[in-house]
Tab-separated table of C-alpha atoms in Angstrom:
chain	number	residue	atom	x	y	z
F	1	MET	CA	270.518	241.511	67.478
F	2	ILE	CA	267.801	242.985	65.225
F	3	ALA	CA	265.446	241.247	62.793
F	4	LEU	CA	263.048	242.524	60.131
F	5	GLY	CA	259.781	240.606	59.830
F	6	LEU	CA	257.351	240.472	56.890
F	7	GLU	CA	253.809	239.134	57.324
F	8	GLY	CA	251.241	238.829	54.553
F	9	SER	CA	249.389	235.524	54.880
F	10	ALA	CA	245.959	237.138	54.472
F	11	ASN	CA	244.648	240.653	53.857
F	12	LYS	CA	247.027	242.426	56.264
F	13	LEU	CA	250.554	243.324	55.238
F	14	GLY	CA	252.802	243.887	58.245
F	15	VAL	CA	256.423	244.944	58.638
F	16	GLY	CA	258.097	244.830	62.035
F	17	LEU	CA	261.536	245.278	63.576
F	18	ILE	CA	262.553	243.816	66.913
F	19	ARG	CA	265.720	243.760	68.994
F	20	HIS	CA	266.741	240.900	71.281
F	21	PRO	CA	269.258	242.048	73.910
F	22	PRO	CA	272.418	239.944	74.236
F	23	ASN	CA	271.753	239.215	77.910
F	24	GLY	CA	268.481	237.441	77.149
F	25	GLY	CA	266.166	240.133	78.575
F	26	ARG	CA	262.807	241.294	77.207
F	27	ALA	CA	262.635	242.014	73.498
F	28	GLU	CA	262.420	245.631	72.348
F	29	ILE	CA	259.863	246.494	69.672
F	30	LEU	CA	261.417	249.018	67.316
F	31	GLY	CA	258.766	249.292	64.609
F	32	ASN	CA	255.392	247.719	63.858
F	33	ILE	CA	253.569	248.968	60.748
F	34	ARG	CA	250.575	247.403	59.014
F	35	HIS	CA	248.351	248.105	56.024
F	36	THR	CA	245.092	246.272	55.339
F	37	PHE	CA	243.385	245.398	52.075
F	38	VAL	CA	239.690	246.200	52.672
F	39	SER	CA	237.117	244.710	50.315
F	40	PRO	CA	233.634	246.214	49.720
F	41	PRO	CA	230.755	245.324	52.097
F	42	GLY	CA	229.282	241.905	51.379
F	43	GLU	CA	232.480	240.665	49.732
F	44	GLY	CA	235.538	238.761	50.920
F	45	PHE	CA	239.111	239.383	49.840
F	46	LEU	CA	240.312	237.394	46.847
F	47	PRO	CA	243.889	236.027	46.814
F	48	ARG	CA	244.708	237.801	43.538
F	49	ASP	CA	243.569	241.228	44.755
F	50	THR	CA	245.222	240.760	48.144
F	51	ALA	CA	248.545	239.784	46.554
F	52	LYS	CA	248.369	242.858	44.323
F	53	HIS	CA	247.829	245.015	47.419
F	54	HIS	CA	250.852	243.481	49.173
F	55	ARG	CA	253.125	244.008	46.164
F	56	ALA	CA	252.019	247.642	45.895
F	57	TRP	CA	252.654	248.453	49.572
F	58	VAL	CA	255.576	246.328	50.752
F	59	VAL	CA	258.426	248.650	49.725
F	60	GLN	CA	256.763	251.695	51.279
F	61	LEU	CA	256.057	249.842	54.546
F	62	VAL	CA	259.626	248.555	54.814
F	63	ARG	CA	260.944	252.082	54.341
F	64	GLU	CA	258.532	253.480	56.947
F	65	ALA	CA	259.347	250.752	59.469
F	66	MET	CA	263.113	251.196	59.080
F	67	LYS	CA	262.716	254.962	59.488
F	68	GLU	CA	260.431	254.618	62.516
F	69	ALA	CA	262.854	252.208	64.166
F	70	GLY	CA	265.939	254.259	63.360
F	71	VAL	CA	267.582	251.130	61.991
F	72	ALA	CA	270.072	250.965	59.112
F	73	ILE	CA	270.653	247.977	56.854
F	74	PRO	CA	273.986	246.983	58.521
F	75	ASP	CA	272.144	246.726	61.869
F	76	LEU	CA	269.982	243.826	60.682
F	77	ALA	CA	270.886	240.228	61.509
F	78	CYS	CA	268.261	238.562	59.296
F	79	ILE	CA	265.103	238.902	57.209
F	80	CYS	CA	262.147	236.864	58.522
F	81	TYR	CA	259.017	236.101	56.508
F	82	THR	CA	255.820	234.069	56.827
F	83	LYS	CA	256.207	230.679	55.155
F	84	GLY	CA	252.613	229.666	55.956
F	85	PRO	CA	249.878	228.760	56.581
F	86	GLY	CA	247.811	231.270	54.659
F	87	MET	CA	246.538	232.275	51.233
F	88	GLY	CA	248.838	231.214	48.417
F	89	ALA	CA	249.146	234.363	46.319
F	90	PRO	CA	249.666	236.807	49.227
F	91	LEU	CA	252.224	234.458	50.787
F	92	GLN	CA	254.116	234.295	47.501
F	93	SER	CA	254.202	238.088	47.239
F	94	VAL	CA	255.736	238.461	50.707
F	95	ALA	CA	258.207	235.586	50.178
F	96	LEU	CA	259.324	237.273	46.960
F	97	ALA	CA	259.841	240.566	48.810
F	98	ALA	CA	261.843	238.778	51.529
F	99	ARG	CA	264.100	237.111	48.936
F	100	MET	CA	264.613	240.432	47.207
F	101	LEU	CA	265.680	242.151	50.432
F	102	SER	CA	267.896	239.213	51.378
F	103	LEU	CA	269.770	239.389	48.079
F	104	LEU	CA	269.873	243.171	47.935
F	105	TRP	CA	271.065	243.644	51.522
F	106	GLU	CA	273.042	240.376	51.790
F	107	LYS	CA	271.130	239.202	54.855
F	108	GLU	CA	270.148	235.642	55.774
F	109	LEU	CA	266.538	234.483	55.506
F	110	VAL	CA	264.423	232.826	58.200
F	111	ALA	CA	261.083	231.233	57.252
F	112	VAL	CA	258.502	231.413	60.063
F	113	ASN	CA	255.340	229.493	60.857
F	114	HIS	CA	252.519	232.053	61.161
F	115	CYS	CA	250.864	230.297	64.106
F	116	VAL	CA	254.105	229.976	66.073
F	117	GLY	CA	254.663	233.692	65.460
F	118	HIS	CA	251.340	234.479	67.161
F	119	ILE	CA	252.144	232.239	70.129
F	120	GLU	CA	255.656	233.555	70.731
F	121	MET	CA	254.568	237.186	70.391
F	122	GLY	CA	251.745	236.595	72.853
F	123	ARG	CA	254.106	234.965	75.348
F	124	GLU	CA	256.602	237.812	75.006
F	125	ILE	CA	254.065	240.629	75.423
F	126	THR	CA	252.018	239.103	78.261
F	127	GLY	CA	254.751	237.281	80.146
F	128	ALA	CA	252.730	234.028	80.136
F	129	ASP	CA	255.157	231.248	81.017
F	130	ASN	CA	253.683	227.950	79.850
F	131	PRO	CA	250.015	228.546	78.998
F	132	VAL	CA	247.399	226.591	77.154
F	133	VAL	CA	247.002	228.641	73.967
F	134	LEU	CA	243.718	229.370	72.227
F	135	TYR	CA	244.661	230.449	68.727
F	136	VAL	CA	241.641	231.934	66.943
F	137	SER	CA	241.738	233.788	63.634
F	138	GLY	CA	240.155	233.945	60.213
F	139	GLY	CA	242.085	230.910	59.022
F	140	ASN	CA	242.836	228.901	62.161
F	141	THR	CA	241.160	227.653	65.330
F	142	GLN	CA	243.407	225.579	67.596
F	143	VAL	CA	243.845	224.734	71.266
F	144	ILE	CA	247.564	224.228	71.852
F	145	ALA	CA	249.930	223.248	74.662
F	146	TYR	CA	253.723	222.981	74.632
F	147	ALA	CA	255.516	219.669	75.190
F	148	GLU	CA	258.953	218.371	74.175
F	149	GLN	CA	259.898	221.216	71.820
F	150	ARG	CA	256.621	221.168	69.907
F	151	TYR	CA	253.407	223.122	70.161
F	152	ARG	CA	250.954	220.226	70.371
F	153	ILE	CA	247.436	220.686	68.998
F	154	PHE	CA	244.831	219.342	71.428
F	155	GLY	CA	241.781	220.482	69.505
F	156	GLU	CA	240.881	222.417	66.376
F	157	ALA	CA	238.156	223.366	63.909
F	158	LEU	CA	237.016	220.463	61.749
F	159	ASP	CA	235.802	222.695	58.921
F	160	ILE	CA	236.001	226.501	58.861
F	161	ALA	CA	237.825	228.640	61.428
F	162	VAL	CA	235.813	230.664	63.943
F	163	GLY	CA	237.056	233.927	62.412
F	164	ASN	CA	235.946	232.767	58.988
F	165	CYS	CA	232.517	231.951	60.421
F	166	LEU	CA	232.187	235.489	61.806
F	167	ASP	CA	233.554	237.107	58.637
F	168	ARG	CA	231.192	235.179	56.379
F	169	PHE	CA	228.207	236.139	58.507
F	170	ALA	CA	229.296	239.762	58.205
F	171	ARG	CA	229.144	239.310	54.427
F	172	THR	CA	225.636	237.856	54.785
F	173	LEU	CA	224.590	241.004	56.640
F	174	GLU	CA	226.507	243.146	54.118
F	175	ILE	CA	228.129	245.168	56.862
F	176	SER	CA	231.414	247.008	56.423
F	177	ASN	CA	234.762	245.193	56.323
F	178	ASP	CA	236.462	248.290	57.759
F	179	PRO	CA	238.297	248.020	60.108
F	180	ALA	CA	237.409	244.305	60.188
F	181	PRO	CA	234.159	242.341	59.763
F	182	GLY	CA	234.627	240.473	63.052
F	183	TYR	CA	235.051	243.750	64.921
F	184	ASN	CA	231.818	245.095	63.425
F	185	ILE	CA	229.995	241.880	64.391
F	186	GLU	CA	231.284	242.414	67.951
F	187	GLN	CA	229.921	245.968	68.079
F	188	LEU	CA	226.491	244.883	66.810
F	189	ALA	CA	226.399	242.029	69.331
F	190	LYS	CA	226.705	244.498	72.213
F	191	SER	CA	223.139	245.690	71.566
F	192	GLY	CA	221.674	242.198	71.148
F	193	GLN	CA	218.932	241.184	73.624
F	194	GLN	CA	217.761	237.708	72.587
F	195	LEU	CA	219.863	234.554	72.846
F	196	LEU	CA	218.635	232.410	69.972
F	197	ASP	CA	218.999	228.641	69.802
F	198	LEU	CA	221.864	227.758	67.432
F	199	PRO	CA	223.681	224.462	66.853
F	200	TYR	CA	226.385	223.781	69.440
F	201	ALA	CA	228.941	221.550	67.755
F	202	VAL	CA	231.721	220.361	70.068
F	203	LYS	CA	233.045	216.940	69.112
F	204	GLY	CA	235.529	215.739	71.695
F	205	MET	CA	238.269	218.378	71.649
F	206	ASP	CA	237.274	219.698	68.220
F	207	CYS	CA	234.684	222.195	66.983
F	208	SER	CA	232.580	222.610	63.872
F	209	PHE	CA	231.347	226.026	62.748
F	210	SER	CA	229.834	225.470	59.291
F	211	GLY	CA	226.485	224.243	60.623
F	212	ILE	CA	226.182	227.213	62.959
F	213	LEU	CA	226.903	229.559	60.066
F	214	ALA	CA	224.259	227.878	57.894
F	215	ALA	CA	221.687	228.171	60.698
F	216	VAL	CA	222.344	231.844	61.435
F	217	ASP	CA	222.407	232.654	57.704
F	218	SER	CA	218.963	231.088	57.435
F	219	LEU	CA	217.678	233.170	60.346
F	220	ALA	CA	219.114	236.313	58.759
F	221	ALA	CA	217.236	235.563	55.524
F	222	GLU	CA	213.984	235.124	57.482
F	223	ILE	CA	214.470	238.440	59.299
F	224	LYS	CA	215.178	240.205	56.022
F	225	SER	CA	212.030	238.880	54.344
F	226	HIS	CA	209.777	239.024	57.436
F	227	PRO	CA	211.009	241.663	59.925
F	228	GLY	CA	209.905	241.044	63.505
F	229	ALA	CA	211.069	241.214	67.099
F	230	THR	CA	214.399	239.553	66.325
F	231	THR	CA	217.104	241.897	65.053
F	232	THR	CA	220.434	241.465	63.320
F	233	ALA	CA	222.037	242.518	66.632
F	234	ASP	CA	220.343	239.512	68.266
F	235	LEU	CA	221.824	237.255	65.582
F	236	CYS	CA	225.326	238.656	66.128
F	237	PHE	CA	224.932	238.309	69.893
F	238	SER	CA	223.685	234.721	69.633
F	239	LEU	CA	226.408	233.709	67.191
F	240	GLN	CA	229.161	235.118	69.398
F	241	GLU	CA	227.803	233.588	72.606
F	242	THR	CA	227.479	230.154	71.020
F	243	VAL	CA	230.840	229.894	69.260
F	244	PHE	CA	232.748	231.457	72.175
F	245	ALA	CA	231.124	229.042	74.639
F	246	MET	CA	232.391	226.186	72.469
F	247	LEU	CA	235.917	227.618	72.498
F	248	VAL	CA	235.883	228.107	76.269
F	249	GLU	CA	234.737	224.514	76.772
F	250	ILE	CA	237.538	222.894	74.786
F	251	THR	CA	240.124	225.266	76.264
F	252	GLU	CA	239.072	224.356	79.817
F	253	ARG	CA	239.283	220.668	78.949
F	254	ALA	CA	242.841	221.144	77.657
F	255	MET	CA	243.787	223.032	80.834
F	256	ALA	CA	242.504	220.166	82.967
F	257	HIS	CA	244.381	217.632	80.851
F	258	VAL	CA	247.795	219.301	81.074
F	259	GLY	CA	247.331	220.791	84.557
F	260	SER	CA	247.824	224.379	83.439
F	261	ASN	CA	246.597	227.473	85.279
F	262	GLN	CA	247.262	229.882	82.387
F	263	VAL	CA	245.371	230.626	79.162
F	264	LEU	CA	246.833	232.736	76.381
F	265	ILE	CA	244.474	233.959	73.629
F	266	VAL	CA	246.159	234.861	70.343
F	267	GLY	CA	245.051	235.564	66.772
F	268	GLY	CA	242.749	238.211	65.332
F	269	VAL	CA	239.595	236.952	67.080
F	270	GLY	CA	241.544	237.159	70.346
F	271	CYS	CA	240.905	240.924	70.314
F	272	ASN	CA	237.223	240.271	70.971
F	273	GLU	CA	236.414	241.606	74.437
F	274	ARG	CA	233.478	239.245	74.944
F	275	LEU	CA	235.671	236.197	74.240
F	276	GLN	CA	238.226	237.507	76.742
F	277	GLU	CA	235.446	238.083	79.297
F	278	MET	CA	233.981	234.578	78.899
F	279	MET	CA	237.423	232.991	79.115
F	280	GLY	CA	238.118	235.088	82.217
F	281	LEU	CA	234.980	233.787	83.950
F	282	MET	CA	236.053	230.201	83.316
F	283	ALA	CA	239.601	230.886	84.454
F	284	THR	CA	238.435	232.593	87.641
F	285	ASP	CA	236.350	229.543	88.544
F	286	ARG	CA	239.491	227.412	88.126
F	287	GLY	CA	241.766	229.824	90.004
F	288	SER	CA	243.635	230.498	86.762
F	289	CYS	CA	244.766	233.506	84.721
F	290	VAL	CA	243.914	234.726	81.217
F	291	TYR	CA	246.505	236.500	79.077
F	292	ALA	CA	245.628	238.453	75.939
F	293	THR	CA	246.980	241.340	73.886
F	294	ASP	CA	245.412	244.273	72.074
F	295	GLU	CA	244.962	244.715	68.331
F	296	ARG	CA	248.619	245.707	67.792
F	297	PHE	CA	249.683	242.123	68.439
F	298	CYS	CA	246.508	239.985	68.142
F	299	ILE	CA	245.896	240.968	64.533
F	300	ASP	CA	248.450	239.725	61.981
F	301	ASN	CA	251.606	241.822	62.173
F	302	GLY	CA	255.231	241.814	61.077
F	303	ILE	CA	256.674	242.082	64.570
F	304	MET	CA	255.514	238.583	65.534
F	305	ILE	CA	257.302	237.152	62.493
F	306	ALA	CA	260.455	239.084	63.349
F	307	HIS	CA	260.321	237.860	66.956
F	308	ALA	CA	259.725	234.165	66.208
F	309	GLY	CA	262.253	234.296	63.374
F	310	LEU	CA	264.919	235.816	65.591
F	311	LEU	CA	264.301	233.170	68.272
F	312	ALA	CA	264.930	230.493	65.634
F	313	TYR	CA	267.891	232.395	64.153
F	314	ARG	CA	269.626	232.476	67.544
F	315	THR	CA	269.463	228.660	67.676
F	316	GLY	CA	271.251	228.423	64.319
F	317	PHE	CA	268.210	228.037	62.071
F	318	ARG	CA	268.549	229.493	58.560
F	319	THR	CA	266.501	229.283	55.346
F	320	SER	CA	268.486	229.042	52.134
F	321	LEU	CA	267.368	230.909	49.039
F	322	GLU	CA	266.464	227.605	47.373
F	323	GLU	CA	264.258	226.649	50.348
F	324	SER	CA	262.613	230.066	50.773
F	325	THR	CA	259.239	228.841	49.580
F	326	CYS	CA	255.785	229.267	51.082
F	327	THR	CA	252.941	226.845	51.697
F	328	GLN	CA	249.234	227.218	52.389
F	329	ARG	CA	249.338	224.270	54.804
F	330	PHE	CA	251.928	224.419	57.582
F	331	ARG	CA	250.865	222.770	60.831
F	332	THR	CA	251.787	224.385	64.137
F	333	ASP	CA	253.113	221.055	65.454
F	334	GLU	CA	255.490	220.641	62.487
F	335	VAL	CA	257.863	223.282	63.899
F	336	LEU	CA	260.778	222.264	66.126
F	337	VAL	CA	260.720	224.812	68.944
F	338	ALA	CA	264.446	224.621	69.640
F	339	TRP	CA	264.532	227.824	71.696
F	340	ARG	CA	262.421	226.304	74.515
F	341	ASP	CA	263.396	223.573	76.956
């Protein structure tokens, strides 16, 4: 059984094809293609421009993915697309493309929750059985554990996501958005020497990142007007160390609460090697394991939508044409995870 997945909730347009064997074995990735809308240094990506990018590239990416996978239209069981959460205009562009393919090829639609797509792809690639999940990206920051056919949110960002915090600081520094602002922050942080005092805002199981961003923005302005011993690398280093320590703290608390010895890191920020290292130190102290993937699967991609959609499709879930909408707000715990016990 083969599914085509379309992802476009932010600035990355992804098309993926996946096969689930009939005997219930490991999924086979047939194609995973992505194209990113990159805005100029110092600027973010606007919904209008991002949607225009997705509309311009989606047909070409579908063709390339089908060719790479060696899959013909009759081989497909369904068309899966991101329903949300995400940016409105890009989501609408991808939903429109999914409806078009569904009608043109006479294939059923499956609407997928973006966050659940990340979790299920991470579980499939790493083999993590029942982990506590740290989901960190430009739009979401959540600590999640599975219970009774729902992915339950134990803690989350109260304001902006951790990835958004890093991206916005990259704009403050006016560094390149290619390949990604968070990646470029990570590279600068590797040469940082000073750990500066920044606000540490953990509130119960939740985090707040807007105050930290305001503080580090202020320090960046001071360095720009009065250069001294502190460098922009020190700022990047200090920002990463502080926000990642917060994430490790709430993840460890969730592990203790549910009695888990596994952590799975998913989402675009999950590619960060320093975050993986810090989480690994905590896990080692607890006698636990950390699971993470590389940029092929951490960063938004179509294959995760195809995988999660096909899991739902096999349980009998379908999305009618009339219900094939998208939404900017779609909580992880709203999804019935019928494919798990």
